[in-house]
Amino acid sequence: EMFTYDADMEWDVALPWYRPTRLNHVVSGGEYGWRWGTGKWPVYFADSLPSTLDTGLGSPTGLEFGTRSQFPSPYREALFMGEWQNGRILYVEMSPQGASYAGDYKVFLEGGAMNVCDLTFGPDGAMYFITGGRGSQSGLYRVTYDGPNVAADPPSDEQVTQAAEAKAARQLRRRLEEFHRRRDASAIDVAWPHLNSADRWLRFAARLAVERQDPTQWRDRALSETGPTASIAALLALARLGRAEDQTDLLAALDRLPLQQLEREQLLDALRVWELSFIRQGTPSATDRARVLARLDQLYPHPSTYANRELCRLLIYLQAPGVIPRTVNLIRHAISQEDAIFYSQLLARVSEGWTTETREAFFDALLTARKYQGGKLLADALLHIRGDGIRTLAENEKESLEPRHLLRPFRTPSPASPPPTALRPSP
């Protein structure tokens, strides 16, 4: 199994598209949502994979498992990761979880000016790491273990069972991944049952196996699938690879989903299918648009923050009546600045459907945003949102807002420490 330590963009801290440094499990066809700037995908997009472990702010460098070390257990089974910015080496204890892994990290060692560039284990079983970079003094260090041999605690019956189940899941994932590289008549029947898997990694592998085959061989099966989880996964594949002519049938199949009864993950996946259909298959017909709008409009606002975000995208795209006042209300009562910025960025480009009250509330919220704290690009993001909002104003709207100073330039916030974790949006 392959892993990589992925960097963040620290300038984006406290913006809704910020993603922390993270450990990723790299698998066949893996999509991890990296895009430039605001285009980064949220971790819940169904056509991407989540991180294995988030480690916060930092500068990832080298990493290696302790398999070749002379360290005692559990260090020999751990993954060691160099972190340049904070001068430390982390060790991650991996635990099998379905077809992938979960992890928990601790600090293995740290020190002042110990900006770790890379690490490895030598033939003697010792860890070697180097420091330096950006004009700092470079150094080579050796870490050895001086102590008795420590035997690992024997696993419990529950751990043995869990490990066996996880091993079987990984083997199944690899079997499905074999179809990612070729077209095979048996692939659809082999992969299809796993579109209904509760394991996101197996669903991902199964969907890619199906997508690798000719869509004419599985289109009708995708449209007739009845199980919510399997149906959403199959329709996601059709939204990604289907023709524009497939859109009406795809949207009709989505109509069968009991949206009010779906679990949060299922709802987020279904919303992603609608988005991909519109992105890849084009603007829906007036009839299809009205049908989709009737279903989604009643869900907004939703108890889930993430579902609200995707509903907001879709309803603005579909020009839903009343989406502006509802979204302005979400901005005014947002539980995090990330939420407020997310909704503001979407609303700022909408030109129709405003009232004097919603315009004033929107620009009032941007004035309040001067108190926000975050990374270097926070100020630029707020200025862009404000500029987009002003460009959608009619002349008479500008005249009514100017006396309240809502359109006059304002000082943007200076970069500061990121807000505490408690201010992060709940899912």
Short mmCIF file of C-alpha atoms in Angstrom, two decimals:
data_model
loop_
_atom_site.label_atom_id
_atom_site.label_comp_id
_atom_site.label_asym_id
_atom_site.label_seq_id
_atom_site.Cartn_x
_atom_site.Cartn_y
_atom_site.Cartn_z
CA GLU A 1 0.00 0.00 0.00
CA MET A 2 1.24 3.47 -0.88
CA PHE A 3 0.92 6.63 1.21
CA THR A 4 1.91 10.25 0.70
CA TYR A 5 2.11 13.28 2.98
CA ASP A 6 0.27 16.13 1.28
CA ALA A 7 0.96 19.82 1.93
CA ASP A 8 -1.61 22.49 2.72
CA MET A 9 -1.83 26.07 1.43
CA GLU A 10 -1.39 27.97 4.69
CA TRP A 11 -2.43 31.25 3.07
CA ASP A 12 -5.94 29.79 2.80
CA VAL A 13 -6.35 29.15 6.53
CA ALA A 14 -9.90 30.06 7.72
CA LEU A 15 -11.24 30.08 4.15
CA PRO A 16 -13.79 27.41 3.21
CA TRP A 17 -11.48 25.77 0.69
CA TYR A 18 -8.54 25.38 3.10
CA ARG A 19 -7.35 21.81 3.60
CA PRO A 20 -4.81 20.87 6.30
CA THR A 21 -1.66 18.87 5.74
CA ARG A 22 -2.74 15.28 5.47
CA LEU A 23 -1.73 11.70 4.97
CA ASN A 24 -3.30 10.15 1.87
CA HIS A 25 -3.68 6.50 0.98
CA VAL A 26 -2.79 6.35 -2.72
CA VAL A 27 -4.83 3.78 -4.64
CA SER A 28 -5.60 2.98 -8.25
CA GLY A 29 -7.51 5.81 -9.89
CA GLY A 30 -7.44 7.78 -6.65
CA GLU A 31 -8.80 11.33 -6.88
CA TYR A 32 -8.04 13.48 -3.83
CA GLY A 33 -9.64 16.73 -4.91
CA TRP A 34 -6.58 18.92 -5.37
CA ARG A 35 -7.38 21.95 -7.52
CA TRP A 36 -5.87 25.39 -7.59
CA GLY A 37 -7.16 28.02 -5.15
CA THR A 38 -10.90 28.03 -4.60
CA GLY A 39 -11.33 25.04 -6.88
CA LYS A 40 -10.27 22.47 -4.29
CA TRP A 41 -12.86 19.78 -3.78
CA PRO A 42 -14.39 19.25 -0.35
CA VAL A 43 -13.54 15.91 1.20
CA TYR A 44 -17.12 14.64 0.91
CA PHE A 45 -17.37 14.71 -2.92
CA ALA A 46 -18.39 11.20 -3.94
CA ASP A 47 -15.99 11.10 -6.89
CA SER A 48 -12.99 11.71 -4.62
CA LEU A 49 -11.41 9.93 -1.67
CA PRO A 50 -10.90 11.22 1.87
CA SER A 51 -7.63 11.69 3.67
CA THR A 52 -6.36 8.99 6.01
CA LEU A 53 -5.21 11.50 8.63
CA ASP A 54 -5.19 15.29 8.94
CA THR A 55 -2.23 16.80 10.79
CA GLY A 56 -2.99 20.53 10.74
CA LEU A 57 -0.60 23.29 9.71
CA GLY A 58 2.85 22.22 8.62
CA SER A 59 5.31 21.51 5.81
CA PRO A 60 5.41 17.79 4.96
CA THR A 61 8.69 16.30 3.77
CA GLY A 62 9.93 12.70 3.79
CA LEU A 63 8.14 9.69 5.20
CA GLU A 64 8.91 6.01 5.68
CA PHE A 65 7.60 3.03 7.56
CA GLY A 66 9.70 1.69 10.41
CA THR A 67 9.69 -1.83 8.98
CA ARG A 68 13.48 -1.87 8.47
CA SER A 69 14.23 -0.27 11.82
CA GLN A 70 15.71 -1.85 14.94
CA PHE A 71 13.08 0.00 16.97
CA PRO A 72 10.76 -1.99 19.22
CA SER A 73 7.07 -2.47 18.60
CA PRO A 74 4.93 -0.42 17.98
CA TYR A 75 7.51 1.86 16.31
CA ARG A 76 8.50 -0.85 13.84
CA GLU A 77 4.95 -0.94 12.49
CA ALA A 78 4.53 2.87 12.49
CA LEU A 79 4.84 5.40 9.69
CA PHE A 80 7.33 8.21 10.35
CA MET A 81 6.74 11.59 8.71
CA GLY A 82 9.08 14.58 8.57
CA GLU A 83 7.55 18.00 9.20
CA TRP A 84 9.82 20.92 8.24
CA GLN A 85 7.90 23.94 9.52
CA ASN A 86 7.51 22.88 13.15
CA GLY A 87 10.79 20.98 13.38
CA ARG A 88 9.49 17.55 14.25
CA ILE A 89 9.06 13.96 13.17
CA LEU A 90 5.64 12.41 13.68
CA TYR A 91 4.89 8.76 13.99
CA VAL A 92 1.55 7.40 12.84
CA GLU A 93 0.02 4.23 14.18
CA MET A 94 -2.01 2.76 11.32
CA SER A 95 -5.09 0.64 11.88
CA PRO A 96 -6.90 -1.25 9.12
CA GLN A 97 -10.34 0.15 8.42
CA GLY A 98 -12.37 -1.47 5.69
CA ALA A 99 -10.46 -1.44 2.40
CA SER A 100 -8.23 1.39 3.64
CA TYR A 101 -6.75 2.57 6.94
CA ALA A 102 -7.23 5.02 9.77
CA GLY A 103 -4.37 6.61 11.64
CA ASP A 104 -3.45 8.50 14.78
CA TYR A 105 -0.26 10.49 15.14
CA LYS A 106 2.06 11.50 17.97
CA VAL A 107 5.29 13.48 18.07
CA PHE A 108 8.29 11.15 17.81
CA LEU A 109 10.84 13.91 18.32
CA GLU A 110 11.06 17.67 17.90
CA GLY A 111 13.48 20.48 18.50
CA GLY A 112 14.21 24.11 17.87
CA ALA A 113 15.53 24.81 14.38
CA MET A 114 15.13 21.12 13.54
CA ASN A 115 13.61 21.69 10.10
CA VAL A 116 13.45 18.09 8.87
CA CYS A 117 13.98 17.65 5.12
CA ASP A 118 14.01 13.87 4.74
CA LEU A 119 14.45 10.64 6.67
CA THR A 120 15.20 7.00 6.08
CA PHE A 121 16.36 3.85 7.88
CA GLY A 122 19.88 2.57 7.30
CA PRO A 123 21.25 -0.99 7.07
CA ASP A 124 21.97 -0.79 10.80
CA GLY A 125 18.27 -0.27 11.58
CA ALA A 126 18.84 3.29 12.81
CA MET A 127 16.85 6.29 11.59
CA TYR A 128 18.80 8.92 9.68
CA PHE A 129 17.37 12.35 8.96
CA ILE A 130 18.69 15.59 7.55
CA THR A 131 17.74 19.19 8.33
CA GLY A 132 18.24 22.46 6.51
CA GLY A 133 16.73 24.51 3.71
CA ARG A 134 16.04 28.19 3.05
CA GLY A 135 19.46 29.28 4.17
CA SER A 136 19.47 27.36 7.46
CA GLN A 137 22.32 25.18 8.71
CA SER A 138 22.06 21.63 7.41
CA GLY A 139 22.68 18.64 9.64
CA LEU A 140 22.67 14.85 9.57
CA TYR A 141 21.27 13.03 12.60
CA ARG A 142 21.09 9.38 13.68
CA VAL A 143 18.43 7.96 15.98
CA THR A 144 18.98 4.56 17.61
CA TYR A 145 17.16 2.47 20.18
CA ASP A 146 19.00 1.47 23.32
CA GLY A 147 16.88 -0.90 25.35
CA PRO A 148 15.50 -4.40 25.65
CA ASN A 149 13.57 -6.15 22.94
CA VAL A 150 9.89 -5.48 23.51
CA ALA A 151 7.40 -7.99 22.21
CA ALA A 152 4.13 -6.68 20.91
CA ASP A 153 1.05 -7.42 22.96
CA PRO A 154 -0.91 -10.31 21.46
CA PRO A 155 -4.03 -9.09 19.64
CA SER A 156 -7.44 -9.67 21.12
CA ASP A 157 -9.99 -11.88 19.39
CA GLU A 158 -11.81 -8.75 18.26
CA GLN A 159 -8.62 -7.30 16.76
CA VAL A 160 -7.85 -10.57 14.98
CA THR A 161 -11.34 -10.59 13.47
CA GLN A 162 -11.13 -6.94 12.44
CA ALA A 163 -7.71 -7.45 10.84
CA ALA A 164 -8.96 -10.46 8.87
CA GLU A 165 -12.01 -8.56 7.64
CA ALA A 166 -9.89 -5.56 6.65
CA LYS A 167 -7.40 -7.78 4.81
CA ALA A 168 -10.26 -9.36 2.84
CA ALA A 169 -11.62 -5.90 2.01
CA ARG A 170 -8.22 -4.74 0.72
CA GLN A 171 -7.88 -7.87 -1.39
CA LEU A 172 -11.33 -7.23 -2.83
CA ARG A 173 -10.38 -3.62 -3.55
CA ARG A 174 -7.28 -4.77 -5.44
CA ARG A 175 -9.32 -7.28 -7.42
CA LEU A 176 -11.69 -4.49 -8.48
CA GLU A 177 -8.71 -2.27 -9.31
CA GLU A 178 -7.53 -4.82 -11.87
CA PHE A 179 -10.48 -3.78 -14.02
CA HIS A 180 -9.31 -0.15 -13.97
CA ARG A 181 -6.63 -1.06 -16.50
CA ARG A 182 -8.66 -3.02 -19.02
CA ARG A 183 -12.05 -3.66 -20.52
CA ASP A 184 -13.42 -7.01 -19.47
CA ALA A 185 -16.88 -8.42 -20.07
CA SER A 186 -17.02 -9.82 -16.54
CA ALA A 187 -16.12 -6.56 -14.82
CA ILE A 188 -19.65 -5.18 -14.57
CA ASP A 189 -21.12 -8.26 -12.88
CA VAL A 190 -18.14 -8.53 -10.52
CA ALA A 191 -18.11 -4.87 -9.54
CA TRP A 192 -21.82 -4.05 -9.48
CA PRO A 193 -22.72 -5.58 -6.07
CA HIS A 194 -20.01 -3.46 -4.45
CA LEU A 195 -21.63 -0.21 -5.59
CA ASN A 196 -23.87 -0.88 -2.61
CA SER A 197 -20.97 -1.30 -0.18
CA ALA A 198 -20.92 0.74 3.03
CA ASP A 199 -17.16 1.06 2.50
CA ARG A 200 -16.46 4.25 0.51
CA TRP A 201 -13.16 2.86 -0.80
CA LEU A 202 -14.83 -0.25 -2.19
CA ARG A 203 -17.62 1.80 -3.78
CA PHE A 204 -14.98 4.02 -5.39
CA ALA A 205 -13.02 1.06 -6.77
CA ALA A 206 -16.19 -0.65 -8.00
CA ARG A 207 -17.48 2.48 -9.73
CA LEU A 208 -14.19 3.01 -11.57
CA ALA A 209 -14.25 -0.63 -12.65
CA VAL A 210 -17.71 -0.05 -14.13
CA GLU A 211 -16.70 3.25 -15.72
CA ARG A 212 -13.78 1.55 -17.48
CA GLN A 213 -16.28 -0.56 -19.43
CA ASP A 214 -18.35 0.64 -22.40
CA PRO A 215 -21.24 2.75 -20.98
CA THR A 216 -23.69 1.14 -23.41
CA GLN A 217 -23.20 -2.11 -21.47
CA TRP A 218 -24.26 -0.69 -18.09
CA ARG A 219 -26.37 2.42 -18.84
CA ASP A 220 -29.75 0.71 -18.51
CA ARG A 221 -28.65 -1.16 -15.41
CA ALA A 222 -27.63 2.13 -13.80
CA LEU A 223 -30.97 3.71 -14.62
CA SER A 224 -32.95 0.78 -13.23
CA GLU A 225 -30.95 0.25 -10.01
CA THR A 226 -33.26 0.62 -6.98
CA GLY A 227 -31.05 0.48 -3.87
CA PRO A 228 -30.27 4.08 -2.83
CA THR A 229 -26.53 3.62 -2.26
CA ALA A 230 -25.97 1.53 -5.39
CA SER A 231 -28.27 3.75 -7.45
CA ILE A 232 -26.39 6.91 -6.49
CA ALA A 233 -23.01 5.31 -7.27
CA ALA A 234 -24.23 3.99 -10.63
CA LEU A 235 -25.81 7.31 -11.58
CA LEU A 236 -22.61 9.08 -10.57
CA ALA A 237 -20.80 6.92 -13.13
CA LEU A 238 -23.41 7.78 -15.76
CA ALA A 239 -23.19 11.49 -14.96
CA ARG A 240 -19.43 11.31 -15.48
CA LEU A 241 -19.44 9.26 -18.70
CA GLY A 242 -22.94 9.45 -20.14
CA ARG A 243 -24.03 11.49 -23.15
CA ALA A 244 -26.09 14.67 -23.04
CA GLU A 245 -28.99 12.57 -24.32
CA ASP A 246 -28.85 10.51 -21.13
CA GLN A 247 -29.59 13.46 -18.85
CA THR A 248 -33.39 13.29 -18.83
CA ASP A 249 -33.39 9.58 -17.96
CA LEU A 250 -30.68 10.13 -15.34
CA LEU A 251 -32.63 12.93 -13.65
CA ALA A 252 -35.76 10.78 -13.72
CA ALA A 253 -33.84 7.99 -11.97
CA LEU A 254 -32.71 10.47 -9.30
CA ASP A 255 -36.38 11.30 -8.73
CA ARG A 256 -36.86 7.84 -7.22
CA LEU A 257 -34.51 8.61 -4.34
CA PRO A 258 -36.30 9.23 -1.02
CA LEU A 259 -34.34 12.39 -0.26
CA GLN A 260 -35.92 13.01 3.11
CA GLN A 261 -34.94 9.54 4.31
CA LEU A 262 -31.37 9.47 3.00
CA GLU A 263 -28.46 9.49 5.39
CA ARG A 264 -26.23 12.55 5.21
CA GLU A 265 -23.51 10.84 3.16
CA GLN A 266 -26.08 9.47 0.71
CA LEU A 267 -27.65 12.92 0.29
CA LEU A 268 -24.27 14.55 -0.35
CA ASP A 269 -23.47 11.88 -2.93
CA ALA A 270 -26.83 12.40 -4.65
CA LEU A 271 -26.32 16.17 -4.78
CA ARG A 272 -22.95 15.56 -6.41
CA VAL A 273 -24.67 13.50 -9.12
CA TRP A 274 -26.95 16.42 -9.98
CA GLU A 275 -23.95 18.75 -10.09
CA LEU A 276 -21.93 16.48 -12.37
CA SER A 277 -24.87 15.98 -14.69
CA PHE A 278 -25.22 19.74 -15.16
CA ILE A 279 -21.45 20.21 -15.49
CA ARG A 280 -20.87 17.41 -18.00
CA GLN A 281 -24.22 16.91 -19.72
CA GLY A 282 -25.28 20.55 -19.95
CA THR A 283 -28.15 22.74 -18.87
CA PRO A 284 -31.30 20.72 -18.22
CA SER A 285 -34.47 21.29 -20.21
CA ALA A 286 -37.12 23.55 -18.71
CA THR A 287 -39.19 20.51 -17.72
CA ASP A 288 -36.23 18.73 -16.10
CA ARG A 289 -35.16 21.92 -14.35
CA ALA A 290 -38.61 22.44 -12.85
CA ARG A 291 -38.73 18.84 -11.61
CA VAL A 292 -35.29 18.99 -9.99
CA LEU A 293 -36.03 22.38 -8.47
CA ALA A 294 -39.25 21.15 -6.91
CA ARG A 295 -37.36 18.38 -5.12
CA LEU A 296 -34.31 20.29 -3.95
CA ASP A 297 -35.89 23.60 -3.02
CA GLN A 298 -37.84 22.10 -0.14
CA LEU A 299 -34.62 20.80 1.46
CA TYR A 300 -32.98 24.23 1.80
CA PRO A 301 -31.91 25.17 4.39
CA HIS A 302 -30.84 21.77 5.65
CA PRO A 303 -29.61 20.72 9.12
CA SER A 304 -26.30 19.59 7.60
CA THR A 305 -23.80 22.38 6.87
CA TYR A 306 -22.24 20.47 3.98
CA ALA A 307 -25.62 19.61 2.45
CA ASN A 308 -26.54 23.30 2.70
CA ARG A 309 -23.42 24.24 0.77
CA GLU A 310 -24.19 21.91 -2.13
CA LEU A 311 -27.88 22.80 -2.12
CA CYS A 312 -26.89 26.46 -2.31
CA ARG A 313 -24.71 25.79 -5.37
CA LEU A 314 -27.49 23.87 -7.11
CA LEU A 315 -30.34 26.22 -6.28
CA ILE A 316 -28.41 29.26 -7.48
CA TYR A 317 -27.59 27.41 -10.69
CA LEU A 318 -31.25 26.46 -11.13
CA GLN A 319 -32.34 30.05 -10.34
CA ALA A 320 -34.56 28.98 -7.47
CA PRO A 321 -37.03 31.64 -6.30
CA GLY A 322 -36.25 32.76 -2.78
CA VAL A 323 -32.72 31.32 -2.69
CA ILE A 324 -31.21 34.77 -2.01
CA PRO A 325 -33.07 35.65 1.22
CA ARG A 326 -32.57 32.15 2.58
CA THR A 327 -28.86 32.28 1.85
CA VAL A 328 -28.48 35.79 3.25
CA ASN A 329 -30.08 34.49 6.42
CA LEU A 330 -27.54 31.66 6.54
CA ILE A 331 -24.75 34.21 6.20
CA ARG A 332 -26.13 36.33 9.03
CA HIS A 333 -26.46 33.34 11.35
CA ALA A 334 -23.46 31.33 10.18
CA ILE A 335 -21.77 29.31 12.91
CA SER A 336 -18.36 29.81 11.29
CA GLN A 337 -16.68 32.40 9.13
CA GLU A 338 -15.94 29.66 6.59
CA ASP A 339 -19.67 29.18 6.09
CA ALA A 340 -20.29 32.92 5.76
CA ILE A 341 -17.51 33.26 3.18
CA PHE A 342 -18.70 30.22 1.22
CA TYR A 343 -22.25 31.51 0.83
CA SER A 344 -21.08 35.08 0.20
CA GLN A 345 -18.83 33.97 -2.63
CA LEU A 346 -21.73 32.22 -4.36
CA LEU A 347 -24.26 35.03 -3.81
CA ALA A 348 -21.88 37.78 -4.91
CA ARG A 349 -22.20 36.68 -8.55
CA VAL A 350 -26.00 36.48 -8.60
CA SER A 351 -27.56 39.52 -10.26
CA GLU A 352 -31.31 38.76 -10.12
CA GLY A 353 -33.72 38.24 -7.24
CA TRP A 354 -32.39 40.81 -4.77
CA THR A 355 -34.37 43.25 -2.64
CA THR A 356 -33.13 46.38 -0.90
CA GLU A 357 -33.17 44.52 2.42
CA THR A 358 -31.17 41.52 1.16
CA ARG A 359 -28.63 43.76 -0.58
CA GLU A 360 -28.08 45.75 2.60
CA ALA A 361 -27.81 42.60 4.70
CA PHE A 362 -25.28 41.12 2.27
CA PHE A 363 -22.97 44.14 2.29
CA ASP A 364 -23.45 44.58 6.03
CA ALA A 365 -22.14 41.02 6.44
CA LEU A 366 -19.08 41.90 4.36
CA LEU A 367 -18.38 44.83 6.68
CA THR A 368 -18.62 42.43 9.61
CA ALA A 369 -16.12 40.19 7.84
CA ARG A 370 -13.40 42.77 8.54
CA LYS A 371 -13.11 41.12 11.96
CA TYR A 372 -12.31 37.72 10.49
CA GLN A 373 -8.88 36.21 11.08
CA GLY A 374 -7.02 33.79 8.88
CA GLY A 375 -4.27 33.30 6.35
CA LYS A 376 -2.66 35.71 3.93
CA LEU A 377 -5.30 35.27 1.21
CA LEU A 378 -8.29 35.98 3.46
CA ALA A 379 -8.16 39.70 2.71
CA ASP A 380 -7.91 39.10 -1.04
CA ALA A 381 -10.86 36.69 -0.95
CA LEU A 382 -13.07 39.23 0.81
CA LEU A 383 -12.08 41.95 -1.65
CA HIS A 384 -12.92 39.69 -4.60
CA ILE A 385 -16.31 38.83 -3.08
CA ARG A 386 -17.05 42.49 -2.48
CA GLY A 387 -16.00 43.38 -6.04
CA ASP A 388 -18.17 40.64 -7.52
CA GLY A 389 -21.12 41.87 -5.48
CA ILE A 390 -20.69 45.47 -6.60
CA ARG A 391 -20.50 44.46 -10.26
CA THR A 392 -23.98 42.92 -10.08
CA LEU A 393 -25.56 46.13 -8.75
CA ALA A 394 -27.81 48.33 -10.85
CA GLU A 395 -27.18 52.09 -10.67
CA ASN A 396 -30.22 52.71 -8.48
CA GLU A 397 -29.00 50.02 -6.05
CA LYS A 398 -25.60 51.69 -5.81
CA GLU A 399 -27.30 55.01 -5.02
CA SER A 400 -29.34 53.47 -2.19
CA LEU A 401 -26.36 51.66 -0.66
CA GLU A 402 -23.79 54.46 -0.94
CA PRO A 403 -25.24 56.72 1.79
CA ARG A 404 -24.84 53.88 4.30
CA HIS A 405 -21.17 53.60 3.32
CA LEU A 406 -21.66 49.98 2.41
CA LEU A 407 -19.82 50.40 -0.91
CA ARG A 408 -16.90 52.48 0.30
CA PRO A 409 -13.52 50.77 0.47
CA PHE A 410 -12.76 49.16 3.80
CA ARG A 411 -9.60 47.92 5.39
CA THR A 412 -9.35 44.21 5.04
CA PRO A 413 -8.21 42.00 7.90
CA SER A 414 -4.53 41.37 8.42
CA PRO A 415 -3.20 37.82 8.43
CA ALA A 416 -3.37 36.36 11.91
CA SER A 417 -3.47 33.09 13.69
CA PRO A 418 -6.16 30.72 12.42
CA PRO A 419 -9.42 30.68 14.38
CA PRO A 420 -9.77 27.97 17.01
CA THR A 421 -10.98 24.57 15.94
CA ALA A 422 -14.35 25.20 17.59
CA LEU A 423 -15.15 27.70 14.84
CA ARG A 424 -14.82 25.11 12.10
CA PRO A 425 -18.12 24.22 10.40
CA SER A 426 -19.85 21.09 11.52
CA PRO A 427 -20.59 18.59 8.75
#
